[in-house]
mmCIF file of C-alpha atoms in Angstrom:
data_model
loop_
_atom_site.group_PDB
_atom_site.id
_atom_site.type_symbol
_atom_site.label_atom_id
_atom_site.label_comp_id
_atom_site.label_asym_id
_atom_site.label_seq_id
_atom_site.Cartn_x
_atom_site.Cartn_y
_atom_site.Cartn_z
ATOM 1 C CA MET A 211 -35.314 -49.369 -4.309
ATOM 2 C CA LEU A 212 -32.089 -47.553 -5.205
ATOM 3 C CA ILE A 213 -29.786 -50.611 -5.018
ATOM 4 C CA SER A 214 -30.733 -54.292 -5.029
ATOM 5 C CA VAL A 215 -28.137 -57.072 -5.023
ATOM 6 C CA LYS A 216 -29.121 -60.712 -5.492
ATOM 7 C CA ASN A 217 -26.660 -63.579 -4.894
ATOM 8 C CA LEU A 218 -23.771 -61.482 -6.213
ATOM 9 C CA LYS A 219 -20.496 -63.301 -6.848
ATOM 10 C CA LYS A 220 -17.098 -62.098 -8.009
ATOM 11 C CA CYS A 221 -14.127 -64.251 -9.014
ATOM 12 C CA PHE A 222 -10.705 -63.291 -10.306
ATOM 13 C CA ASN A 223 -8.952 -65.658 -12.713
ATOM 14 C CA GLU A 224 -5.169 -65.814 -12.899
ATOM 15 C CA GLY A 225 -4.327 -68.623 -15.265
ATOM 16 C CA GLU A 226 -5.656 -71.792 -13.669
ATOM 17 C CA LEU A 227 -6.026 -70.088 -10.287
ATOM 18 C CA VAL A 228 -9.540 -68.877 -9.470
ATOM 19 C CA THR A 229 -9.934 -66.584 -6.453
ATOM 20 C CA LYS A 230 -13.491 -66.284 -5.142
ATOM 21 C CA VAL A 231 -13.814 -62.833 -3.557
ATOM 22 C CA LEU A 232 -17.593 -62.420 -3.230
ATOM 23 C CA LYS A 233 -19.407 -65.700 -2.707
ATOM 24 C CA GLY A 234 -23.084 -64.877 -3.068
ATOM 25 C CA ILE A 235 -24.379 -61.837 -1.209
ATOM 26 C CA SER A 236 -27.804 -60.198 -1.241
ATOM 27 C CA PHE A 237 -29.107 -56.904 0.180
ATOM 28 C CA ASP A 238 -31.127 -53.783 -0.662
ATOM 29 C CA ILE A 239 -30.297 -50.132 -0.039
ATOM 30 C CA ALA A 240 -33.036 -47.515 -0.174
ATOM 31 C CA LYS A 241 -32.587 -43.941 -1.325
ATOM 32 C CA GLY A 242 -31.464 -41.714 1.558
ATOM 33 C CA GLU A 243 -29.883 -44.477 3.669
ATOM 34 C CA PHE A 244 -26.464 -44.202 5.311
ATOM 35 C CA VAL A 245 -24.965 -47.708 5.173
ATOM 36 C CA SER A 246 -21.535 -48.933 6.254
ATOM 37 C CA ILE A 247 -20.000 -51.955 4.543
ATOM 38 C CA MET A 248 -17.582 -53.261 7.126
ATOM 39 C CA GLY A 249 -15.036 -56.053 7.123
ATOM 40 C CA PRO A 250 -11.359 -56.859 7.630
ATOM 41 C CA SER A 251 -8.754 -56.462 4.912
ATOM 42 C CA GLY A 252 -9.387 -59.001 2.152
ATOM 43 C CA SER A 253 -13.042 -59.518 3.049
ATOM 44 C CA GLY A 254 -14.267 -58.284 -0.340
ATOM 45 C CA LYS A 255 -15.785 -54.982 0.767
ATOM 46 C CA SER A 256 -13.782 -52.790 -1.638
ATOM 47 C CA THR A 257 -14.475 -55.169 -4.520
ATOM 48 C CA LEU A 258 -18.162 -54.885 -3.695
ATOM 49 C CA MET A 259 -17.945 -51.083 -3.714
ATOM 50 C CA HIS A 260 -16.247 -51.140 -7.118
ATOM 51 C CA ILE A 261 -19.088 -53.256 -8.505
ATOM 52 C CA LEU A 262 -21.770 -51.059 -6.930
ATOM 53 C CA GLY A 263 -20.015 -47.969 -8.324
ATOM 54 C CA PHE A 264 -19.793 -49.371 -11.887
ATOM 55 C CA LEU A 265 -15.999 -49.663 -11.721
ATOM 56 C CA ASP A 266 -15.977 -53.457 -12.009
ATOM 57 C CA ASN A 267 -18.261 -56.210 -13.299
ATOM 58 C CA LEU A 268 -19.852 -59.000 -11.283
ATOM 59 C CA THR A 269 -19.181 -62.650 -12.161
ATOM 60 C CA ALA A 270 -22.637 -64.007 -11.312
ATOM 61 C CA GLY A 271 -25.864 -62.896 -9.671
ATOM 62 C CA LYS A 272 -27.805 -59.685 -10.224
ATOM 63 C CA TYR A 273 -27.239 -56.008 -9.471
ATOM 64 C CA TYR A 274 -30.116 -53.571 -9.996
ATOM 65 C CA PHE A 275 -29.620 -49.812 -9.749
ATOM 66 C CA GLU A 276 -32.850 -47.824 -9.853
ATOM 67 C CA ASP A 277 -34.506 -51.055 -11.088
ATOM 68 C CA LYS A 278 -32.080 -51.331 -14.032
ATOM 69 C CA ASP A 279 -30.184 -54.602 -14.509
ATOM 70 C CA VAL A 280 -26.612 -53.287 -14.529
ATOM 71 C CA SER A 281 -25.250 -56.378 -16.329
ATOM 72 C CA LYS A 282 -27.310 -55.442 -19.398
ATOM 73 C CA LEU A 283 -25.911 -51.920 -19.716
ATOM 74 C CA SER A 284 -23.433 -51.060 -22.471
ATOM 75 C CA ASP A 285 -19.987 -49.624 -21.726
ATOM 76 C CA ASN A 286 -21.226 -46.154 -22.709
ATOM 77 C CA GLU A 287 -24.262 -46.494 -20.441
ATOM 78 C CA LEU A 288 -22.037 -47.615 -17.565
ATOM 79 C CA ALA A 289 -19.751 -44.626 -18.149
ATOM 80 C CA ARG A 290 -22.752 -42.299 -17.991
ATOM 81 C CA MET A 291 -23.927 -43.977 -14.772
ATOM 82 C CA ARG A 292 -20.474 -43.498 -13.223
ATOM 83 C CA ASN A 293 -20.450 -39.836 -14.157
ATOM 84 C CA LYS A 294 -24.058 -38.958 -13.313
ATOM 85 C CA LYS A 295 -25.285 -41.349 -10.636
ATOM 86 C CA VAL A 296 -22.375 -41.889 -8.256
ATOM 87 C CA GLY A 297 -19.641 -39.919 -6.542
ATOM 88 C CA PHE A 298 -16.482 -41.399 -5.033
ATOM 89 C CA VAL A 299 -14.394 -40.425 -2.016
ATOM 90 C CA PHE A 300 -11.216 -42.475 -1.575
ATOM 91 C CA GLN A 301 -8.727 -42.921 1.248
ATOM 92 C CA SER A 302 -5.928 -41.537 -0.940
ATOM 93 C CA PHE A 303 -8.071 -38.573 -2.104
ATOM 94 C CA ASN A 304 -7.266 -39.214 -5.814
ATOM 95 C CA LEU A 305 -6.864 -35.525 -6.569
ATOM 96 C CA LEU A 306 -4.816 -34.332 -9.545
ATOM 97 C CA ASN A 307 -1.783 -32.543 -8.141
ATOM 98 C CA ARG A 308 -1.196 -30.466 -11.280
ATOM 99 C CA MET A 309 -4.661 -28.901 -10.975
ATOM 100 C CA THR A 310 -5.838 -26.384 -8.405
ATOM 101 C CA VAL A 311 -8.466 -27.248 -5.807
ATOM 102 C CA LEU A 312 -11.084 -25.444 -7.913
ATOM 103 C CA GLU A 313 -10.048 -27.214 -11.130
ATOM 104 C CA ASN A 314 -10.226 -30.616 -9.407
ATOM 105 C CA VAL A 315 -13.836 -30.013 -8.383
ATOM 106 C CA MET A 316 -14.751 -28.650 -11.827
ATOM 107 C CA LEU A 317 -13.288 -31.704 -13.595
ATOM 108 C CA PRO A 318 -16.362 -34.040 -13.497
ATOM 109 C CA LEU A 319 -18.382 -31.311 -15.250
ATOM 110 C CA THR A 320 -16.000 -31.134 -18.209
ATOM 111 C CA TYR A 321 -18.020 -33.490 -20.390
ATOM 112 C CA ASP A 322 -21.394 -31.928 -19.564
ATOM 113 C CA LYS A 323 -23.062 -29.075 -21.407
ATOM 114 C CA PHE A 324 -22.009 -26.501 -18.841
ATOM 115 C CA SER A 325 -20.161 -23.337 -19.757
ATOM 116 C CA LEU A 326 -16.853 -22.597 -18.069
ATOM 117 C CA GLU A 327 -18.593 -19.979 -15.949
ATOM 118 C CA GLU A 328 -21.273 -22.453 -14.858
ATOM 119 C CA ARG A 329 -18.671 -25.103 -13.958
ATOM 120 C CA ARG A 330 -16.663 -22.578 -11.988
ATOM 121 C CA SER A 331 -19.729 -21.250 -10.158
ATOM 122 C CA LYS A 332 -20.943 -24.692 -9.155
ATOM 123 C CA ALA A 333 -17.502 -25.797 -7.950
ATOM 124 C CA GLU A 334 -16.947 -22.573 -6.009
ATOM 125 C CA SER A 335 -20.346 -22.928 -4.319
ATOM 126 C CA LEU A 336 -19.548 -26.445 -3.098
ATOM 127 C CA LEU A 337 -16.076 -25.487 -1.916
ATOM 128 C CA ASN A 338 -17.565 -22.564 -0.014
ATOM 129 C CA GLN A 339 -19.957 -24.981 1.713
ATOM 130 C CA MET A 340 -16.970 -27.151 2.619
ATOM 131 C CA GLY A 341 -15.270 -24.156 4.263
ATOM 132 C CA LEU A 342 -12.607 -24.011 1.572
ATOM 133 C CA SER A 343 -13.272 -20.657 -0.101
ATOM 134 C CA HIS A 344 -9.729 -19.587 0.867
ATOM 135 C CA ARG A 345 -8.163 -22.629 -0.869
ATOM 136 C CA LEU A 346 -9.620 -22.341 -4.398
ATOM 137 C CA ASN A 347 -6.330 -21.633 -6.137
ATOM 138 C CA TYR A 348 -4.130 -23.834 -3.957
ATOM 139 C CA MET A 349 -2.597 -27.045 -5.283
ATOM 140 C CA PRO A 350 -3.664 -30.224 -3.426
ATOM 141 C CA ASN A 351 -0.136 -30.849 -2.142
ATOM 142 C CA ASN A 352 -0.201 -27.481 -0.376
ATOM 143 C CA ILE A 353 -3.266 -28.117 1.821
ATOM 144 C CA SER A 354 -3.845 -30.472 4.751
ATOM 145 C CA GLY A 355 -5.119 -34.043 4.492
ATOM 146 C CA GLY A 356 -8.467 -33.105 5.994
ATOM 147 C CA GLU A 357 -8.833 -30.270 3.490
ATOM 148 C CA ARG A 358 -7.931 -32.591 0.613
ATOM 149 C CA GLN A 359 -10.646 -35.002 1.690
ATOM 150 C CA ARG A 360 -13.174 -32.164 1.784
ATOM 151 C CA VAL A 361 -12.096 -31.240 -1.751
ATOM 152 C CA ALA A 362 -12.671 -34.861 -2.756
ATOM 153 C CA ILE A 363 -16.161 -34.755 -1.214
ATOM 154 C CA ALA A 364 -16.956 -31.539 -3.105
ATOM 155 C CA ARG A 365 -15.809 -33.204 -6.325
ATOM 156 C CA ALA A 366 -17.993 -36.242 -5.551
ATOM 157 C CA LEU A 367 -21.016 -33.965 -5.094
ATOM 158 C CA VAL A 368 -20.575 -31.695 -8.100
ATOM 159 C CA ASN A 369 -22.771 -33.800 -10.429
ATOM 160 C CA ASN A 370 -25.550 -34.217 -7.840
ATOM 161 C CA PRO A 371 -25.128 -38.016 -7.684
ATOM 162 C CA GLU A 372 -27.730 -40.450 -6.380
ATOM 163 C CA VAL A 373 -25.189 -42.089 -4.068
ATOM 164 C CA ILE A 374 -21.815 -41.202 -2.562
ATOM 165 C CA PHE A 375 -19.330 -44.043 -2.047
ATOM 166 C CA ALA A 376 -16.698 -43.355 0.615
ATOM 167 C CA ASP A 377 -13.888 -45.936 0.701
ATOM 168 C CA GLU A 378 -11.982 -45.674 4.014
ATOM 169 C CA PRO A 379 -12.331 -41.850 3.858
ATOM 170 C CA THR A 380 -10.635 -41.298 7.230
ATOM 171 C CA GLY A 381 -7.816 -43.808 6.700
ATOM 172 C CA ASN A 382 -5.105 -41.200 5.997
ATOM 173 C CA LEU A 383 -6.348 -38.593 8.476
ATOM 174 C CA ASP A 384 -5.655 -37.753 12.093
ATOM 175 C CA SER A 385 -8.496 -38.202 14.551
ATOM 176 C CA LYS A 386 -9.635 -34.553 14.431
ATOM 177 C CA SER A 387 -9.716 -34.422 10.627
ATOM 178 C CA GLY A 388 -11.370 -37.840 10.507
ATOM 179 C CA PHE A 389 -14.120 -36.638 12.828
ATOM 180 C CA GLN A 390 -14.694 -33.574 10.622
ATOM 181 C CA VAL A 391 -15.038 -35.758 7.521
ATOM 182 C CA MET A 392 -17.517 -38.099 9.234
ATOM 183 C CA LYS A 393 -19.453 -35.055 10.504
ATOM 184 C CA LEU A 394 -19.672 -33.809 6.928
ATOM 185 C CA LEU A 395 -20.869 -37.186 5.599
ATOM 186 C CA GLN A 396 -23.535 -37.282 8.303
ATOM 187 C CA GLU A 397 -24.678 -33.771 7.384
ATOM 188 C CA LEU A 398 -24.917 -34.800 3.733
ATOM 189 C CA ASN A 399 -27.047 -37.786 4.698
ATOM 190 C CA ASP A 400 -29.250 -35.603 6.897
ATOM 191 C CA ALA A 401 -29.787 -33.415 3.810
ATOM 192 C CA GLY A 402 -31.038 -36.457 1.854
ATOM 193 C CA ASN A 403 -27.917 -37.906 0.234
ATOM 194 C CA THR A 404 -27.443 -41.684 0.104
ATOM 195 C CA ILE A 405 -24.063 -42.596 1.629
ATOM 196 C CA ILE A 406 -22.311 -45.977 1.359
ATOM 197 C CA LEU A 407 -19.232 -46.076 3.569
ATOM 198 C CA VAL A 408 -16.593 -48.806 3.291
ATOM 199 C CA THR A 409 -14.451 -49.269 6.402
ATOM 200 C CA HIS A 410 -12.710 -51.845 8.564
ATOM 201 C CA GLU A 411 -13.197 -49.793 11.750
ATOM 202 C CA ARG A 412 -16.248 -50.373 13.935
ATOM 203 C CA ASN A 413 -15.989 -46.888 15.425
ATOM 204 C CA THR A 414 -16.222 -45.316 11.950
ATOM 205 C CA ALA A 415 -18.926 -47.720 10.748
ATOM 206 C CA GLU A 416 -21.207 -46.708 13.613
ATOM 207 C CA TYR A 417 -21.680 -43.214 12.186
ATOM 208 C CA ALA A 418 -24.080 -44.900 9.744
ATOM 209 C CA ASP A 419 -27.631 -46.081 10.395
ATOM 210 C CA ARG A 420 -26.915 -49.642 9.304
ATOM 211 C CA ILE A 421 -23.878 -51.920 9.040
ATOM 212 C CA ILE A 422 -23.432 -54.746 6.528
ATOM 213 C CA ASN A 423 -20.606 -56.883 7.892
ATOM 214 C CA ILE A 424 -18.673 -58.976 5.355
ATOM 215 C CA ILE A 425 -16.131 -61.689 6.158
ATOM 216 C CA ASP A 426 -14.508 -63.904 3.509
ATOM 217 C CA GLY A 427 -16.891 -62.720 0.794
ATOM 218 C CA LEU A 428 -20.104 -63.437 2.715
ATOM 219 C CA ILE A 429 -22.468 -61.257 4.733
ATOM 220 C CA VAL A 430 -22.300 -62.366 8.357
ATOM 221 C CA ASP A 431 -24.517 -59.597 9.734
ATOM 222 C CA ASP A 432 -26.800 -56.862 8.382
ATOM 223 C CA SER A 433 -28.353 -54.801 11.137
ATOM 224 C CA LYS A 434 -29.348 -51.330 12.274
ATOM 225 C CA VAL A 435 -26.909 -49.396 14.436
ATOM 226 C CA LEU A 436 -28.431 -49.265 17.922
ATOM 227 C CA LYS A 437 -26.195 -46.522 19.297
ATOM 228 C CA LYS A 438 -25.366 -44.443 16.264
ATOM 229 C CA GLN A 439 -22.475 -42.055 16.716
ATOM 230 C CA ARG A 440 -23.838 -38.548 16.300
ATOM 231 C CA VAL A 441 -21.953 -35.357 15.624
ATOM 232 C CA SER A 442 -23.016 -32.151 17.319
ATOM 233 C CA GLU A 443 -26.526 -31.052 16.436
ATOM 234 C CA ASN A 444 -25.248 -27.458 16.078
ATOM 235 C CA LYS A 445 -24.384 -27.864 12.424
ATOM 236 C CA GLU A 446 -25.304 -26.301 9.122
ATOM 237 C CA LEU A 447 -26.688 -28.805 6.626
ATOM 238 C CA ILE A 448 -24.983 -29.127 3.289
ATOM 239 C CA LYS A 449 -27.612 -28.472 0.625
#
């Protein structure tokens, strides 16, 4: 099993005030699944994604990634897991505006034993697959929102991660660009990538195979999508 969560809890302490965000949730995610974590604002879904992506620590319970107990990993081991095992796509893109599109995608490879030429080649290849070969030397502020999100997806993929976390990836996009991003995520899943999508929109969640619905820090439903939204079958898979 790629991900296994057992009775996971997360609390935030502010002086004497304790806020319980996740109140004991359990689920498994297998390699190659496309899962949506859905819930309203404040439900705890983004906090859960941060824990699953090694950006935050749980308060109680267990989280196993590839059968490893994450709570027993050192800070250095967690940093390596973040860099090697997961890729992130955020609503706000999180691109560095002082770097070109190409440099943004190359960035996660900086601390690996790749030469500059190897980093450039790998980043260019992914950007070509995203249809962005004409934007390599553009700055993020000079391309569209949909293009910026595709750059963010290329950056998330550059280290060949085990799982891609997408946190409200269509939230800042118009409907056409949002559809293109969801089409791309579906293609990536069809090619074998594990996708975990965080969203508050049912329409977006139904692009996945399975929806975990969270309300007030608890799972209220975990079920397969019966009528999965499918993009056109006339598509080229992202390898």
